[in-house]
Coordinates of C-alpha atoms and ligand atoms in Angstrom, one line a residue:
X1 CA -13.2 59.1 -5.6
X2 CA -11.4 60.8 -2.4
X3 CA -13.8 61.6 0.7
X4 CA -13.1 65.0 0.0
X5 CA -13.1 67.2 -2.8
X6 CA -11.8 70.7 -2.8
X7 CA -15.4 72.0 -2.9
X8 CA -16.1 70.1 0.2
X9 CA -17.3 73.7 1.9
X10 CA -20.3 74.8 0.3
X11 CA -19.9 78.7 -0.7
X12 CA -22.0 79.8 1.4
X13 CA -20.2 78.3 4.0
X14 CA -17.1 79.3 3.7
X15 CA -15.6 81.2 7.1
X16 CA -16.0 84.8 6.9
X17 CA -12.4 86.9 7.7
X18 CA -14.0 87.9 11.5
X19 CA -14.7 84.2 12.0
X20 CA -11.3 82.9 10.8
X21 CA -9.0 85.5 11.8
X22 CA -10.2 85.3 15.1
X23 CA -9.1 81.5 14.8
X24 CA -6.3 82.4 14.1
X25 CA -5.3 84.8 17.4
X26 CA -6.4 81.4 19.1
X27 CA -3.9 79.2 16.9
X28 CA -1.5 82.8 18.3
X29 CA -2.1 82.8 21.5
X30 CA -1.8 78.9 21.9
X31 CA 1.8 79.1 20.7
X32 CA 2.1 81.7 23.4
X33 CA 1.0 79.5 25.8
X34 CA 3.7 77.2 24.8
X35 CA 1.4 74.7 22.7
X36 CA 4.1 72.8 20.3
X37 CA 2.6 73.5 17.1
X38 CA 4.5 72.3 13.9
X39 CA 5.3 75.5 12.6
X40 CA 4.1 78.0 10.8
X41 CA 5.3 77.1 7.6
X42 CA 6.7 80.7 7.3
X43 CA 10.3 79.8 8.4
X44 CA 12.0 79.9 5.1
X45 CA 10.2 82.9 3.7
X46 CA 12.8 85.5 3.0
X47 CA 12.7 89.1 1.5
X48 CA 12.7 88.9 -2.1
X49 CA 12.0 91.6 -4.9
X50 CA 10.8 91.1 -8.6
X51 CA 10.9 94.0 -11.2
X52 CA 7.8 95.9 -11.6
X53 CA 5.4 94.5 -14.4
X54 CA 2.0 96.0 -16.2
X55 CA 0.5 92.5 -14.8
X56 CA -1.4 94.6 -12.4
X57 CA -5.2 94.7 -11.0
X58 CA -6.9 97.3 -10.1
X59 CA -8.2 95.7 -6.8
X60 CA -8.0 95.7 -2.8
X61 CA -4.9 93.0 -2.1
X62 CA -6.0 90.0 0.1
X63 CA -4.4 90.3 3.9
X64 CA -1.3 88.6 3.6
X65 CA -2.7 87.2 6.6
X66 CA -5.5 85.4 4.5
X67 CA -3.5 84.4 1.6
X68 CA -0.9 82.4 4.1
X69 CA -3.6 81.1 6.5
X70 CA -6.7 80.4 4.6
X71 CA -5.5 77.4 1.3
X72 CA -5.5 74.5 0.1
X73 CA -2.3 72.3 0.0
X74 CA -3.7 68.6 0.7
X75 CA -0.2 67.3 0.8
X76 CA -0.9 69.0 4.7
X77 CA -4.5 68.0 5.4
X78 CA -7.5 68.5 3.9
X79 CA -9.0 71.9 5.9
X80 CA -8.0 75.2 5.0
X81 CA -6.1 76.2 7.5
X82 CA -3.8 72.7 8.1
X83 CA -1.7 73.7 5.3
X84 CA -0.3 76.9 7.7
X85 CA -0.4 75.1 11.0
X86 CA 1.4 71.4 9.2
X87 CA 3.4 73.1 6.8
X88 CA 6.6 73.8 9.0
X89 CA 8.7 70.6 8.8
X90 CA 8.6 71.1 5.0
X91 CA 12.3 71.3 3.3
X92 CA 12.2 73.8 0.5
X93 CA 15.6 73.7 0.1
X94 CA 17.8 71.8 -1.3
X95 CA 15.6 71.9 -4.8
X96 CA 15.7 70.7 -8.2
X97 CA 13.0 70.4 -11.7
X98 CA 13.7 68.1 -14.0
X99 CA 12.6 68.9 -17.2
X100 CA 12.6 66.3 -19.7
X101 CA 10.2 64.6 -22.2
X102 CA 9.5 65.6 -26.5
X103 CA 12.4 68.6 -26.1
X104 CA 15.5 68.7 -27.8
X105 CA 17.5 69.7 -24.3
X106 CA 16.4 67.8 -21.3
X107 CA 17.5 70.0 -18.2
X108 CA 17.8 69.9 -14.0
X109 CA 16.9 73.1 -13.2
X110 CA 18.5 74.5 -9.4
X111 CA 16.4 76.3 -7.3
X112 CA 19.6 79.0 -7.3
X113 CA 18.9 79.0 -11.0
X114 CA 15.6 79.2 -11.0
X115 CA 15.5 82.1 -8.6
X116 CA 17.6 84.3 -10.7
X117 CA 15.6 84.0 -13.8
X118 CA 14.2 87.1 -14.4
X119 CA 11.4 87.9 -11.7
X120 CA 8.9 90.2 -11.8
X121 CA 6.1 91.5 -9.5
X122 CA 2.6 90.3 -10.7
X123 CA -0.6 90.7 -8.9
X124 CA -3.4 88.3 -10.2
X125 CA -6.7 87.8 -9.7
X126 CA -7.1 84.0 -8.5
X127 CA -10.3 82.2 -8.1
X128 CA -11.2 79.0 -6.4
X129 CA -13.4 76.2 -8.1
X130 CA -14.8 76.4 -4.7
X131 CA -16.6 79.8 -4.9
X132 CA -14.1 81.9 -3.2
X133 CA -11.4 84.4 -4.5
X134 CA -8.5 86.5 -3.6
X135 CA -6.1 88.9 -5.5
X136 CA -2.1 87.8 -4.5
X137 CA 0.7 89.8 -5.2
X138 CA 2.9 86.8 -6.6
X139 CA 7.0 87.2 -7.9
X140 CA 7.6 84.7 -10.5
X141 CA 8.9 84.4 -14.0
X142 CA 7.0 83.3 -17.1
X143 CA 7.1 79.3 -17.4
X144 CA 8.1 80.0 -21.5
X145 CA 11.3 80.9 -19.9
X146 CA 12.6 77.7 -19.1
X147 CA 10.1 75.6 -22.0
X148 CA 12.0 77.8 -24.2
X149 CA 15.9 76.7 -22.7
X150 CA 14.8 72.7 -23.2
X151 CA 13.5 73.5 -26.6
X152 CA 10.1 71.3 -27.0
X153 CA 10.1 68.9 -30.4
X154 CA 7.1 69.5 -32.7
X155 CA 5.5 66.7 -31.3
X156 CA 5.2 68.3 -27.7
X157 CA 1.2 69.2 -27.7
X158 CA 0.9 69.2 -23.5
X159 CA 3.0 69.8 -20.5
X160 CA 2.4 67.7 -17.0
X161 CA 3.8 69.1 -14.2
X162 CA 4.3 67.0 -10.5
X163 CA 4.6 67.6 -6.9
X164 CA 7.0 66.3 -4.5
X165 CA 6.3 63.3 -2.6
X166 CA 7.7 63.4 1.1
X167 CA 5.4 61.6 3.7
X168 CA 7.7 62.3 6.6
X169 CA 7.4 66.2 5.7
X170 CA 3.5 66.1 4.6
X171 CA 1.5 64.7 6.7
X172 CA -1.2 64.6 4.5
X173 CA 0.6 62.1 2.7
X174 CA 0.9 59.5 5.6
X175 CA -1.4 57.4 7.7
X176 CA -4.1 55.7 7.0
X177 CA -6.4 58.3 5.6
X178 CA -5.3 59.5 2.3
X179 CA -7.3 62.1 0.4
X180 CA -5.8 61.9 -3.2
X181 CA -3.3 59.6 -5.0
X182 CA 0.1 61.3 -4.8
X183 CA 2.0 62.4 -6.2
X184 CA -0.5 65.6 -7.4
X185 CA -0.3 66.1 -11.2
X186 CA -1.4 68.8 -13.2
X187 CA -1.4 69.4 -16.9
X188 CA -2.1 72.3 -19.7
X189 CA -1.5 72.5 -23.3
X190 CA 1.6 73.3 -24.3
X191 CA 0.3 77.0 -25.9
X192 CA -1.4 77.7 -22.2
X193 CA 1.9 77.1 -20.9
X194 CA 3.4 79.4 -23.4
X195 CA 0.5 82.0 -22.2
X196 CA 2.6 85.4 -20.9
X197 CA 0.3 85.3 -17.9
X198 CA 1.4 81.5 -17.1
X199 CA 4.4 82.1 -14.1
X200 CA 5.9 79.9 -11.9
X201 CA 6.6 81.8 -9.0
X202 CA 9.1 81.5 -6.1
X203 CA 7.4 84.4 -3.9
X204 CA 4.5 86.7 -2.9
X205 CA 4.1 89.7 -0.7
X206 CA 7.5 90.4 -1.4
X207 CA 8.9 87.5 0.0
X208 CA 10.0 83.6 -0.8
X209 CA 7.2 82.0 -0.9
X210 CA 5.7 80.3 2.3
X211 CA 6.3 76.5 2.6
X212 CA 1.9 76.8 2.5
X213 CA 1.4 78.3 -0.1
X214 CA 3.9 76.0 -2.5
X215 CA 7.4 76.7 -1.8
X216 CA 9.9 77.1 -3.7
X217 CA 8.2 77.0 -6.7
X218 CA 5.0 76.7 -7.9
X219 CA 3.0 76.9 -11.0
X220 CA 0.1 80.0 -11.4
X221 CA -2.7 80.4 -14.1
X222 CA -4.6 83.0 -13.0
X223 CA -7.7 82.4 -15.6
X224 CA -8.0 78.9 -14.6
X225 CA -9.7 77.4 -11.4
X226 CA -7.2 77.3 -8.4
X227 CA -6.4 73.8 -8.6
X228 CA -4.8 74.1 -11.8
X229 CA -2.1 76.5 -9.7
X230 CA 0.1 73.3 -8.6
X231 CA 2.8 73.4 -5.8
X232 CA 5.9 72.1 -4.8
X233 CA 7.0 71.1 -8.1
X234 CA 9.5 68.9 -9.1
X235 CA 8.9 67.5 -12.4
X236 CA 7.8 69.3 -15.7
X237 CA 7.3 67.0 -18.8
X238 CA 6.7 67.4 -22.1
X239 CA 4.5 65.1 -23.6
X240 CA 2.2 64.4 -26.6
X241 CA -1.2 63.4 -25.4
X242 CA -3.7 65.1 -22.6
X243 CA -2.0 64.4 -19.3
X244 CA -3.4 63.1 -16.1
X245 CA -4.7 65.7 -13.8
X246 CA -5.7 64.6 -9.5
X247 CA -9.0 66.4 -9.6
X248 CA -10.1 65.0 -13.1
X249 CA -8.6 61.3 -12.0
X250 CA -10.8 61.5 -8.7
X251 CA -14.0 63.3 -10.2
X252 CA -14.2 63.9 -14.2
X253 CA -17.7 65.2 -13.8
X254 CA -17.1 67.8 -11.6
X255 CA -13.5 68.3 -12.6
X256 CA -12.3 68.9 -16.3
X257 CA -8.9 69.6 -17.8
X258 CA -9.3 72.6 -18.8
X259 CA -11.1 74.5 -15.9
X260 CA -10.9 77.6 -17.2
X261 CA -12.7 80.4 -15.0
X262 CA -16.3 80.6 -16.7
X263 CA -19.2 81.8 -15.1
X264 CA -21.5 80.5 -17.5
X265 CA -20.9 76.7 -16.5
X266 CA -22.2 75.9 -13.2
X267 CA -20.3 73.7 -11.0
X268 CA -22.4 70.3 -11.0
X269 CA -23.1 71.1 -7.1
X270 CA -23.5 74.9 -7.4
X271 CA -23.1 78.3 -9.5
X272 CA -20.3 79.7 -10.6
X273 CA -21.5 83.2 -10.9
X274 CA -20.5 85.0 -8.3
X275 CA -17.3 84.6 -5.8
X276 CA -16.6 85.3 -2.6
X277 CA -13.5 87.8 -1.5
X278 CA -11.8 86.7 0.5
X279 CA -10.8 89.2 3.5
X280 CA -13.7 91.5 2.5
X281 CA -16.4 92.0 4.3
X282 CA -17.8 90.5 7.4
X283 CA -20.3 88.1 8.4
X284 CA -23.2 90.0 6.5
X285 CA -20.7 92.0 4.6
X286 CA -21.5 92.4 0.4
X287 CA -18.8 90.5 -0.5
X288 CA -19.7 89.3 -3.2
X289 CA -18.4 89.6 -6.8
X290 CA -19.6 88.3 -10.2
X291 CA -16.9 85.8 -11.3
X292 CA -15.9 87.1 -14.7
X293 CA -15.1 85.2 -17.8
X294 CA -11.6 83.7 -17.6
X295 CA -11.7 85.7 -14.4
X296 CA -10.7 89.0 -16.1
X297 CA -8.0 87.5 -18.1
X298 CA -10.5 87.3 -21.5
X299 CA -8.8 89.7 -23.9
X300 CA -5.3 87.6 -23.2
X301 CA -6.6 84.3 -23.4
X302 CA -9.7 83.5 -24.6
X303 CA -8.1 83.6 -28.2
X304 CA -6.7 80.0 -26.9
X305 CA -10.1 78.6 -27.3
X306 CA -11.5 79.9 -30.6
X307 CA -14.2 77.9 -31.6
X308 CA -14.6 75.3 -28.7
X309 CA -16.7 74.1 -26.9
X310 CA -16.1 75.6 -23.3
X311 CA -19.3 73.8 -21.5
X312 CA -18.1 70.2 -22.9
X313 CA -14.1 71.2 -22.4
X314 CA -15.2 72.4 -18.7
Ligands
MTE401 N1 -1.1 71.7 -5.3 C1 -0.8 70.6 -4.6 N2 0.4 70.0 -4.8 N3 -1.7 70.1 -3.7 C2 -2.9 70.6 -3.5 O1 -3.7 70.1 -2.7 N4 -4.4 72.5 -4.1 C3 -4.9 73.3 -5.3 C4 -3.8 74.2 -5.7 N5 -2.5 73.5 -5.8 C5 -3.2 71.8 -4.3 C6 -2.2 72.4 -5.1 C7 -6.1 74.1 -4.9 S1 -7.5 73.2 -4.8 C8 -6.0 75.4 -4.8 S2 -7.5 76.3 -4.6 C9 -4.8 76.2 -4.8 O2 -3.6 75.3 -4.8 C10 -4.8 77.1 -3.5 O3 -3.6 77.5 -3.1 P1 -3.2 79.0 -3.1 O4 -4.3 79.8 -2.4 O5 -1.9 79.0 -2.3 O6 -3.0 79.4 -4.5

């Protein structure tokens, strides 16, 4: 088991928007000063519109500011805010996903390709096994889009999906300390994959995304736990049986496949009942919101789990 977990940072810890933006005009005015940061991890992010979509919520947005700054992206360290300030030597481009496994028509996918599939604008809810929660207005395209072009065999139950390995671009993925096995790996059944909401999506805030936040492309559930979202990908496959997931591989009893959003089942370490906004609020602000069943998502999804268990298939 890593050192760290992503729920390292108790909830009722976690740095109120006063407290961390204010970091942040320090992390601003040090470049100012001429401080040689490694960028921003904003350098590739480029305008980029999706066609409007009824994936919608009725909700304040998250700052920009806190959906770009305040992460997790472990590949870059292990606090919230490394992945913004280590992000900036990151290649997004060239990129390539190889899809292969049980389908009929293996494929390469090009990141051109893959950035003119149809995109649409989608704002989700997303919620952090950690206790906190934003709402991100993501572009993207549905991931059936391109299981549907390599045509999965009947034998295809699960799909697996991988990040890029690049220690010379991620520091969190050199030296001696090294929080997780890499390459990251994530997994969900092939009909969750199939799931409308499921995207992968190139952008948010109406631009590519941020080298931070998972660029070029990155995978986004939005009734699942945030770890399920990977980034960076570079590998879908098909396969028959459960696949490997990092957070389940480095703790199965606080981590489980599925991970669905479910404030009935406490975290071992703490409750999952309410969530904290993100960018709401201040230090004694109410900013608190009770986490909702497949965090909102219920009358789309929770068909998918007729008649299981969802406190043994956490
Ligand atoms: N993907 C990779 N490759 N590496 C990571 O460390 N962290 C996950 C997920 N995807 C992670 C990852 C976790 S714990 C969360 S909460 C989300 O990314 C957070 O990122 P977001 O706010 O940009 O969605």
């Amino acid at each position: 088991m890593p050192a760290y977990c992503p729920p390292h940072i108790p909830a009722s810890e976690i740095t109120p928007k006063n407290l961390y933006l204010s970091r942040r005009s320090f992390v601003g005015g040090a470049a100012a000063a001429g401080f040689a940061f490694a960028g921003t991890g904003q350098a590739f992010a480029s305008p980029l519109a999706g066609k409007p979509s009824d994936y919608k919520v009725d909700e304040k947005l998250t700052p920009k500011e806190a959906v770009t700054t305040y992460n997790n992206f472990y590949e870059f360290g292990v606090n919230k805010e490394d992945p913004s300030q280590n992000a900036g030597s990151f290649k997004p481009t060239p990129w390539s996903i190889k899809v292969d496994g049980l389908v009929g028509k293996p494929k390469e996918f090009g990141l051109d390709e893959l950035m003119k599939m149809s995109l649409e604008d989608r704002t989700y809810r997303m919620r952090c096994v950690e206790g906190w929660s934003m709402v991100i207005p993501w572009i993207g395209f549905p991931l059936s889009a391109i299981l549907d072009q390599v045509e999965p065999q009947g034998s295809a139950k699960y799909v697996s999906f991988e990040t890029v390995v690049r220690p010379e671009e991620m520091p969190g993925q050199k030296g001696f300390f090294q929080p997780l096995p890499w390459p990251y790996v994530e997994g969900l059944r092939l009909d969750e994959a199939r799931n409308p909401l499921t995207i992968l999506a190139v952008g948010l805030y109406g631009e590519t995304l941020p080298n931070q936040n998972g660029a070029p492309i990155r995978l986004v559930v939005p009734w699942k736990y945030g770890f399920k979202s990977i980034k960076s990908i570079v590998k879908i496959s098909l396969v028959e049986k459960q696949p490997q997931t990092t957070w389940k591989n480095s703790n199965a009893r606080e981590y489980g496949f599925y991970s669905n959003v479910n404030p009935a089942v406490d975290h071992p370490r703490w409750s999952q009942a309410t969530e904290q906004r993100i960018g709401e609020g201040g230090l004694f602000g109410s900013n608190r919101h009770p986490t909702l069943p497949f965090n909102g998502y219920a009358d789309q999804v929770a068909s998918l789990y007729a008649g299981m268990d969802l406190k043994a298939n956490y």
